[in-house]
CSV table of C-alpha atoms and ligand atoms in Angstrom, one decimal:
chain,number,residue,atom,x,y,z
A,91,UNK,CA,25.3,32.3,18.1
A,92,UNK,CA,22.8,29.8,19.5
A,93,UNK,CA,20.5,28.2,17.0
A,94,UNK,CA,17.2,28.9,18.9
A,95,UNK,CA,14.4,27.9,16.7
A,96,UNK,CA,10.9,27.8,18.4
A,97,UNK,CA,11.0,24.0,18.5
A,98,UNK,CA,13.4,21.2,18.2
A,99,UNK,CA,13.8,19.3,14.9
A,100,UNK,CA,14.6,22.3,12.7
A,101,UNK,CA,17.4,20.5,10.9
A,102,UNK,CA,16.9,22.3,7.6
A,103,UNK,CA,17.9,25.7,9.1
A,104,UNK,CA,20.6,24.2,11.3
A,105,UNK,CA,22.2,22.4,8.4
A,106,UNK,CA,22.0,25.5,6.2
A,107,UNK,CA,23.8,27.5,8.9
A,108,UNK,CA,26.6,25.0,8.7
A,109,UNK,CA,26.6,24.6,4.9
A,110,UNK,CA,25.8,20.9,5.2
A,111,UNK,CA,22.9,18.7,4.0
A,112,UNK,CA,20.2,18.0,6.7
A,113,UNK,CA,20.7,14.3,6.4
A,114,UNK,CA,24.4,14.8,7.5
A,115,UNK,CA,23.2,16.0,11.0
A,116,UNK,CA,22.3,13.7,13.9
A,117,UNK,CA,19.2,15.3,15.3
A,118,UNK,CA,19.1,15.3,19.1
A,119,UNK,CA,16.8,18.4,19.2
A,120,UNK,CA,13.5,16.6,18.6
A,121,UNK,CA,12.3,14.0,21.1
A,122,UNK,CA,11.2,11.2,18.7
A,123,UNK,CA,11.4,7.5,19.3
A,124,UNK,CA,14.5,6.3,17.4
A,125,UNK,CA,12.9,2.9,16.6
A,126,UNK,CA,11.1,4.9,13.9
A,127,UNK,CA,7.6,4.4,12.6
A,128,UNK,CA,6.3,0.9,13.5
A,129,UNK,CA,6.8,-1.5,10.7
A,130,UNK,CA,3.2,-2.7,11.1
A,131,UNK,CA,2.0,0.9,10.4
A,132,UNK,CA,4.3,1.3,7.5
A,133,UNK,CA,2.8,-1.9,5.9
A,134,UNK,CA,-0.7,-0.8,6.8
A,135,UNK,CA,-0.2,2.5,5.0
A,136,UNK,CA,1.3,0.8,1.9
A,137,UNK,CA,-1.6,-1.6,1.9
A,138,UNK,CA,-4.1,1.3,2.1
A,139,UNK,CA,-2.6,3.9,-0.2
A,140,UNK,CA,-5.9,4.2,-2.0
A,141,UNK,CA,-7.3,5.9,1.2
A,142,UNK,CA,-5.8,9.0,-0.3
A,143,UNK,CA,-8.4,8.9,-3.1
A,144,UNK,CA,-11.3,9.5,-0.7
A,145,UNK,CA,-12.2,12.1,1.9
A,146,UNK,CA,-11.7,10.7,5.4
A,147,UNK,CA,-14.8,10.0,7.5
A,148,UNK,CA,-15.6,13.5,8.8
A,149,UNK,CA,-16.5,12.1,12.2
A,150,UNK,CA,-13.4,9.8,12.3
A,151,UNK,CA,-15.6,7.3,14.0
A,152,UNK,CA,-13.2,4.3,13.8
A,153,UNK,CA,-10.4,6.4,15.0
A,154,UNK,CA,-12.3,7.8,18.0
A,155,UNK,CA,-13.6,4.3,18.8
A,156,UNK,CA,-10.1,2.9,18.8
A,157,UNK,CA,-8.7,5.6,21.0
A,158,UNK,CA,-11.7,5.3,23.4
A,159,UNK,CA,-11.2,1.5,23.6
A,160,UNK,CA,-7.5,2.0,24.2
A,161,UNK,CA,-8.2,4.2,27.3
A,162,UNK,CA,-11.5,2.5,28.4
A,163,UNK,CA,-13.5,5.7,28.1
A,164,UNK,CA,-16.6,6.6,26.1
A,165,UNK,CA,-16.0,7.7,22.5
A,166,UNK,CA,-17.7,11.1,23.1
A,167,UNK,CA,-14.9,12.0,25.6
A,168,UNK,CA,-12.3,11.7,22.8
A,169,UNK,CA,-11.4,14.1,20.1
A,170,UNK,CA,-8.4,13.4,17.7
A,171,UNK,CA,-6.5,16.2,16.0
A,172,UNK,CA,-3.8,16.9,13.5
A,173,UNK,CA,-1.1,16.5,16.1
A,174,UNK,CA,-1.7,17.5,19.7
A,175,UNK,CA,-0.9,21.0,18.7
A,176,UNK,CA,-4.2,21.5,16.8
A,177,UNK,CA,-6.1,20.5,20.0
A,178,UNK,CA,-4.1,22.9,22.2
A,179,UNK,CA,-5.4,25.7,20.0
A,180,UNK,CA,-8.9,24.4,19.6
A,181,UNK,CA,-9.3,23.7,23.3
A,182,UNK,CA,-8.1,27.1,24.3
A,183,UNK,CA,-10.3,28.7,21.7
A,184,UNK,CA,-13.3,26.9,23.0
A,185,UNK,CA,-12.6,27.5,26.7
A,186,UNK,CA,-11.8,31.1,26.0
A,187,UNK,CA,-10.1,31.7,29.4
A,188,UNK,CA,-9.6,35.2,30.6
A,189,UNK,CA,-6.6,34.6,32.9
A,190,UNK,CA,-4.4,31.6,32.7
A,191,UNK,CA,-1.4,30.3,34.7
A,192,UNK,CA,1.7,28.9,33.0
A,193,UNK,CA,4.7,27.3,34.5
A,194,UNK,CA,8.1,28.5,33.1
A,195,UNK,CA,10.0,27.1,31.5
A,196,UNK,CA,7.4,25.3,29.5
A,197,UNK,CA,6.2,24.3,26.0
A,198,UNK,CA,5.8,27.4,23.8
A,199,UNK,CA,2.5,26.6,22.1
A,200,UNK,CA,0.4,27.1,25.3
A,201,UNK,CA,1.4,30.8,25.3
A,202,UNK,CA,0.7,31.2,21.6
A,203,UNK,CA,-2.8,29.6,22.0
A,204,UNK,CA,-3.6,31.8,25.0
A,205,UNK,CA,-2.4,34.9,23.2
A,206,UNK,CA,-4.6,34.1,20.2
A,207,UNK,CA,-7.7,34.5,22.5
A,208,UNK,CA,-6.3,37.6,24.3
A,209,UNK,CA,-6.0,35.7,27.5
A,210,UNK,CA,-4.0,37.3,30.3
A,211,UNK,CA,-1.1,35.1,31.2
A,212,UNK,CA,0.3,34.8,34.7
A,213,UNK,CA,3.6,33.0,35.1
A,214,UNK,CA,4.8,30.8,37.8
A,215,UNK,CA,8.6,30.5,37.6
A,216,UNK,CA,10.2,27.2,38.3
A,217,UNK,CA,13.6,27.7,39.7
A,218,UNK,CA,16.9,25.8,39.8
A,219,UNK,CA,17.0,26.0,43.6
A,220,UNK,CA,13.8,23.9,43.6
A,221,UNK,CA,15.3,21.6,40.9
A,222,UNK,CA,12.8,23.0,38.3
A,223,UNK,CA,9.9,21.3,40.0
A,224,UNK,CA,6.7,22.8,41.5
A,225,UNK,CA,6.3,22.2,45.2
A,226,UNK,CA,3.6,22.8,47.8
A,227,UNK,CA,4.1,26.6,47.4
A,228,UNK,CA,2.6,26.3,44.0
A,229,UNK,CA,-0.8,25.6,45.5
A,230,UNK,CA,-0.9,29.1,46.8
A,231,UNK,CA,-0.6,30.4,43.2
A,232,UNK,CA,-3.9,28.8,42.3
A,233,UNK,CA,-6.3,31.6,43.1
A,234,UNK,CA,-10.0,31.9,42.2
A,235,UNK,CA,-9.3,34.8,39.7
A,236,UNK,CA,-7.7,32.2,37.4
A,237,UNK,CA,-9.8,30.2,35.0
A,238,UNK,CA,-7.1,28.0,33.3
A,239,UNK,CA,-3.9,26.2,34.2
A,240,UNK,CA,-1.6,24.3,31.8
A,241,UNK,CA,0.6,21.5,33.2
A,242,UNK,CA,3.0,19.4,31.2
A,243,UNK,CA,3.7,16.0,32.7
A,244,UNK,CA,6.6,15.3,32.3
A,245,UNK,CA,7.5,18.9,31.6
A,246,UNK,CA,9.2,20.0,28.4
A,247,UNK,CA,12.1,21.0,28.4
A,248,UNK,CA,13.1,19.9,31.9
A,249,UNK,CA,12.0,16.2,31.4
A,250,UNK,CA,10.9,16.1,35.0
A,251,UNK,CA,7.7,14.6,36.4
A,252,UNK,CA,6.0,16.5,39.2
A,253,UNK,CA,5.3,14.6,42.4
A,254,UNK,CA,2.1,12.6,42.0
A,255,UNK,CA,0.6,13.7,45.3
A,256,UNK,CA,1.3,17.3,44.4
A,257,UNK,CA,-0.4,16.8,41.1
A,258,UNK,CA,-3.5,15.4,42.8
A,259,UNK,CA,-3.6,18.3,45.1
A,260,UNK,CA,-3.2,20.8,42.2
A,261,UNK,CA,-6.1,19.2,40.3
A,262,UNK,CA,-8.3,19.0,43.3
A,263,UNK,CA,-7.7,22.6,44.2
A,264,UNK,CA,-8.4,23.8,40.6
A,265,UNK,CA,-11.5,21.7,40.6
A,266,UNK,CA,-12.7,23.4,43.8
A,267,UNK,CA,-12.0,26.8,42.3
A,268,UNK,CA,-13.5,26.2,38.9
A,269,UNK,CA,-10.1,26.5,37.2
A,270,UNK,CA,-9.9,24.4,34.0
A,271,UNK,CA,-6.8,22.2,34.1
A,272,UNK,CA,-5.2,21.2,30.8
A,273,UNK,CA,-2.6,18.4,31.4
A,274,UNK,CA,-0.3,17.8,28.5
A,275,UNK,CA,0.8,14.1,28.6
A,276,UNK,CA,2.5,14.3,25.2
A,277,UNK,CA,5.4,12.1,26.5
A,278,UNK,CA,3.6,9.8,28.9
A,279,UNK,CA,3.7,6.8,26.6
A,280,UNK,CA,7.4,6.7,27.3
A,281,UNK,CA,6.6,6.1,31.0
A,282,UNK,CA,4.8,2.7,31.1
A,283,UNK,CA,4.4,2.7,34.9
A,284,UNK,CA,2.4,5.9,34.9
A,285,UNK,CA,-1.2,5.9,33.6
A,286,UNK,CA,-1.5,9.7,33.9
A,287,UNK,CA,-4.9,11.2,34.6
A,288,UNK,CA,-7.1,9.6,32.0
A,289,UNK,CA,-8.2,6.8,34.3
A,290,UNK,CA,-9.3,9.4,36.9
A,291,UNK,CA,-11.0,11.8,34.5
A,292,UNK,CA,-14.5,10.9,35.8
A,293,UNK,CA,-13.8,12.6,39.1
A,294,UNK,CA,-13.0,16.0,37.5
A,295,UNK,CA,-15.5,18.0,35.4
A,296,UNK,CA,-13.0,20.5,34.1
A,297,UNK,CA,-9.9,18.4,33.4
A,298,UNK,CA,-8.6,18.1,29.9
A,299,UNK,CA,-5.9,15.6,28.9
A,300,UNK,CA,-3.9,16.1,25.8
A,301,UNK,CA,-1.9,13.2,24.2
A,302,UNK,CA,0.5,13.1,21.3
A,303,UNK,CA,1.0,10.1,19.1
A,304,UNK,CA,3.8,11.7,17.2
A,305,UNK,CA,6.6,11.2,19.7
A,306,UNK,CA,6.3,7.6,20.9
A,307,UNK,CA,5.3,6.2,17.5
A,308,UNK,CA,7.7,8.4,15.6
A,309,UNK,CA,5.2,10.0,13.2
A,310,UNK,CA,5.7,13.7,13.7
A,311,UNK,CA,5.4,14.2,9.9
A,312,UNK,CA,2.1,12.2,9.8
A,313,UNK,CA,0.6,14.2,12.7
A,314,UNK,CA,-1.8,12.8,15.3
A,315,UNK,CA,-2.8,13.7,18.8
A,316,UNK,CA,-6.0,13.6,20.9
A,317,UNK,CA,-7.9,15.2,23.7
A,318,UNK,CA,-9.8,13.2,26.4
A,319,UNK,CA,-12.2,14.8,28.9
A,320,UNK,CA,-15.5,14.0,30.5
A,321,UNK,CA,-16.6,17.6,29.7
A,322,UNK,CA,-18.5,16.3,26.6
A,323,UNK,CA,-20.1,19.7,26.0
A,324,UNK,CA,-16.7,21.3,25.3
A,325,UNK,CA,-15.5,18.3,23.4
A,326,UNK,CA,-18.6,18.3,21.2
A,327,UNK,CA,-18.4,22.0,20.6
A,328,UNK,CA,-14.9,21.7,19.4
A,329,UNK,CA,-15.9,18.8,17.2
A,330,UNK,CA,-18.7,20.9,15.7
A,331,UNK,CA,-16.8,24.1,15.2
A,332,UNK,CA,-13.5,23.1,13.8
A,333,UNK,CA,-12.5,22.7,10.1
A,334,UNK,CA,-13.4,19.4,8.5
A,335,UNK,CA,-10.9,16.7,7.6
A,336,UNK,CA,-7.9,18.1,9.5
A,337,UNK,CA,-6.6,14.6,10.1
A,338,UNK,CA,-5.3,12.9,7.0
A,339,UNK,CA,-6.4,9.3,6.2
A,340,UNK,CA,-3.0,7.8,7.1
A,341,UNK,CA,-2.8,9.5,10.4
A,342,UNK,CA,-6.3,8.3,11.2
A,343,UNK,CA,-5.2,4.8,10.2
A,344,UNK,CA,-2.2,5.1,12.5
A,345,UNK,CA,-4.4,5.9,15.5
A,346,UNK,CA,-6.5,2.9,14.8
A,347,UNK,CA,-3.5,0.6,14.6
A,348,UNK,CA,-0.5,1.6,16.6
A,349,UNK,CA,-1.7,0.8,20.1
A,350,UNK,CA,-2.2,-2.8,19.0
A,351,UNK,CA,1.5,-3.2,18.1
A,352,UNK,CA,2.6,-4.5,21.5
A,353,UNK,CA,5.9,-5.7,20.1
A,354,UNK,CA,6.9,-2.2,19.1
A,355,UNK,CA,5.7,-0.8,22.4
A,356,UNK,CA,7.7,-3.3,24.4
A,357,UNK,CA,10.8,-2.8,22.2
A,358,UNK,CA,10.5,0.9,22.7
A,359,UNK,CA,10.3,0.6,26.5
A,360,UNK,CA,13.3,-1.8,26.5
A,361,UNK,CA,15.4,0.5,24.4
A,362,UNK,CA,14.6,3.5,26.6
A,363,UNK,CA,15.2,1.7,29.9
A,364,UNK,CA,18.7,0.8,28.7
A,365,UNK,CA,19.7,3.9,26.9
A,366,UNK,CA,18.2,6.4,29.3
A,367,UNK,CA,20.2,5.1,32.3
A,368,UNK,CA,23.4,4.7,30.2
A,369,UNK,CA,23.3,8.2,28.6
A,370,UNK,CA,22.3,9.8,31.9
A,371,UNK,CA,25.1,8.2,33.7
A,372,UNK,CA,27.7,9.1,31.1
A,373,UNK,CA,26.5,12.7,30.8
A,374,UNK,CA,26.4,13.0,34.6
A,375,UNK,CA,30.0,11.8,34.8
A,376,UNK,CA,31.1,14.9,32.7
A,377,UNK,CA,32.2,17.6,35.0
A,378,UNK,CA,31.4,20.2,32.4
A,379,UNK,CA,27.7,19.4,32.6
A,380,UNK,CA,24.9,19.6,35.2
A,381,UNK,CA,22.3,17.0,34.2
A,382,UNK,CA,18.7,16.5,35.5
A,383,UNK,CA,17.3,13.0,35.8
A,384,UNK,CA,15.0,12.3,32.9
A,385,UNK,CA,11.5,10.8,33.3
A,386,UNK,CA,10.9,10.4,29.6
A,387,UNK,CA,13.0,10.3,26.4
A,388,UNK,CA,14.9,13.5,26.7
A,389,UNK,CA,17.5,15.0,29.0
A,390,UNK,CA,17.8,18.6,30.3
A,391,UNK,CA,21.3,19.9,31.1
A,392,UNK,CA,23.4,22.9,31.7
A,393,UNK,CA,26.8,23.5,30.4
A,394,UNK,CA,29.1,24.6,33.2
A,395,UNK,CA,31.9,26.0,30.9
A,396,UNK,CA,31.6,29.7,30.9
A,397,UNK,CA,31.3,31.2,27.5
A,398,UNK,CA,31.2,27.8,25.7
A,399,UNK,CA,28.5,27.8,22.9
A,400,UNK,CA,27.9,24.0,23.2
A,401,UNK,CA,25.3,23.8,20.5
A,402,UNK,CA,27.6,25.5,18.0
A,403,UNK,CA,30.5,23.3,19.1
A,404,UNK,CA,28.4,20.2,18.5
A,405,UNK,CA,27.0,21.4,15.2
A,406,UNK,CA,30.6,21.6,13.9
A,407,UNK,CA,30.6,17.9,14.8
A,408,UNK,CA,27.4,17.4,12.8
A,409,UNK,CA,25.2,17.0,15.9
A,410,UNK,CA,22.2,19.2,16.6
A,411,UNK,CA,21.0,19.7,20.2
A,412,UNK,CA,18.2,21.9,21.4
A,413,UNK,CA,19.3,25.2,22.8
A,414,UNK,CA,17.0,26.3,25.6
A,415,UNK,CA,18.1,29.9,25.5
A,416,UNK,CA,14.7,31.1,24.2
A,417,UNK,CA,12.6,29.5,27.0
A,418,UNK,CA,11.4,32.1,29.5
A,419,UNK,CA,13.4,31.5,32.7
A,420,UNK,CA,16.4,29.8,31.0
A,421,UNK,CA,19.5,31.2,29.2
A,422,UNK,CA,22.2,30.1,26.8
A,423,UNK,CA,23.7,27.6,29.3
A,424,UNK,CA,20.7,25.2,29.1
A,425,UNK,CA,20.2,22.5,26.6
A,426,UNK,CA,17.9,19.5,25.9
A,427,UNK,CA,19.0,16.3,24.2
A,428,UNK,CA,16.8,13.5,23.0
A,429,UNK,CA,17.7,9.9,24.0
A,430,UNK,CA,18.4,8.1,20.7
A,431,UNK,CA,19.8,4.8,19.6
A,432,UNK,CA,22.9,3.4,21.2
A,433,UNK,CA,25.0,4.3,18.2
A,434,UNK,CA,23.7,7.9,18.0
A,435,UNK,CA,24.1,8.3,21.8
A,436,UNK,CA,27.7,7.2,21.5
A,437,UNK,CA,28.3,9.8,18.8
A,438,UNK,CA,26.9,12.5,21.1
A,439,UNK,CA,29.0,11.3,24.0
A,440,UNK,CA,32.2,11.1,21.9
A,441,UNK,CA,31.5,14.6,20.4
A,442,UNK,CA,30.9,16.0,23.9
A,443,UNK,CA,34.2,14.5,25.2
A,444,UNK,CA,35.9,16.0,22.1
A,445,UNK,CA,34.4,19.5,22.8
A,446,UNK,CA,35.3,19.4,26.4
A,447,UNK,CA,38.9,18.3,25.8
A,448,UNK,CA,39.3,21.0,23.1
A,449,UNK,CA,41.7,23.6,24.5
A,450,UNK,CA,40.2,26.3,22.2
A,451,UNK,CA,36.7,25.9,23.6
A,452,UNK,CA,37.6,24.8,27.2
A,453,UNK,CA,36.7,28.3,28.4
A,454,UNK,CA,38.7,28.0,31.6
B,1908,PLP,C1,5.1,19.1,25.5
B,1908,PLP,C2,4.6,19.0,24.1
B,1908,PLP,N1,3.3,19.0,23.9
B,1908,PLP,C3,2.8,18.9,22.6
B,1908,PLP,C4,3.6,18.8,21.5
B,1908,PLP,C5,3.0,18.8,20.2
B,1908,PLP,O1,2.9,17.4,19.7
B,1908,PLP,P1,2.3,17.1,18.3
B,1908,PLP,O2,3.4,16.7,17.4
B,1908,PLP,O3,1.4,15.9,18.6
B,1908,PLP,O4,1.5,18.3,17.8
B,1908,PLP,C6,5.0,18.9,21.7
B,1908,PLP,C7,5.9,18.8,20.5
B,1908,PLP,O5,7.1,19.1,20.6
B,1908,PLP,C8,5.5,19.0,23.0
B,1908,PLP,O6,6.8,19.0,23.3
């Protein structure tokens, strides 16, 4: 049976299902930078352990100033959160949309946040015939009865980046129709050539950009994300209404420090450039797989062997990949794998070759 936890990274349950210890598994199910937490941050945390003995600044002024400086925007456009996830929920609660449009397949938390405010959800299904990408037809789905649209760039789980001109047209059309657009740029730091929408926020009154710090800087356990928008009323309302101190002192310190670590950022881009093209090429060469070209640090694929439970077969080889069976619009043939270190990627490739050559699971 597929191990379909709501998110990737659930190695505790996966390990328990196999009767092994979590550390024995190589986790390809969560898309985290394999370089690990920047050494500069680790040292900064060690040097500042006493921060735990005080409440963090309730306004997180230094953190917001640092994030604003990093993006060249005013600090009142920025709101940090305990991971981007907190802000997905806070933003939706504040905007209180009545009818929202989601693309499927997509990240599960948008739906949960919209459900929590009893928002009606309309779905736009991406299809394999269109290579899982929205095209011009999508514009017709943006109708004035909507008041909210979520976009994920690049999309999760497909790893694809929608066409830039189409994105511009989508945002312009939403703006003309008073539809709030929430763009999730959680993985954009992995694409250095793409600045995303933050530099153009001043043109759009109802555009909300969400960023995660947890993936690129490998701190999913520390938790940090942020919202940037020129809609300062909404940003300040969320700031006023939410619970105090949701960001721990070390996560706040991370946000003040990590964007200065250019060595880490460059090393990450260098690793990804090499490993992404190598892993993609080698996966593509396997006839048992259909693979979509990744824009960020994870690869979406379909297993072409009928009846083969690929996730289970790899788990037996101590490798956990993300089954996409529980994404609306997908089924048990689809998977997502993180791009990891050269050594780990080699383990995955070897395990896949082993699975596909195994007569017992070849499946015809
Ligand atoms: C597309 C997308 N957005 C947001 C998040 C949440 O990120 P964070 O760890 O910052 O809460 C995730 C986590 O998997 C994600 O995949």
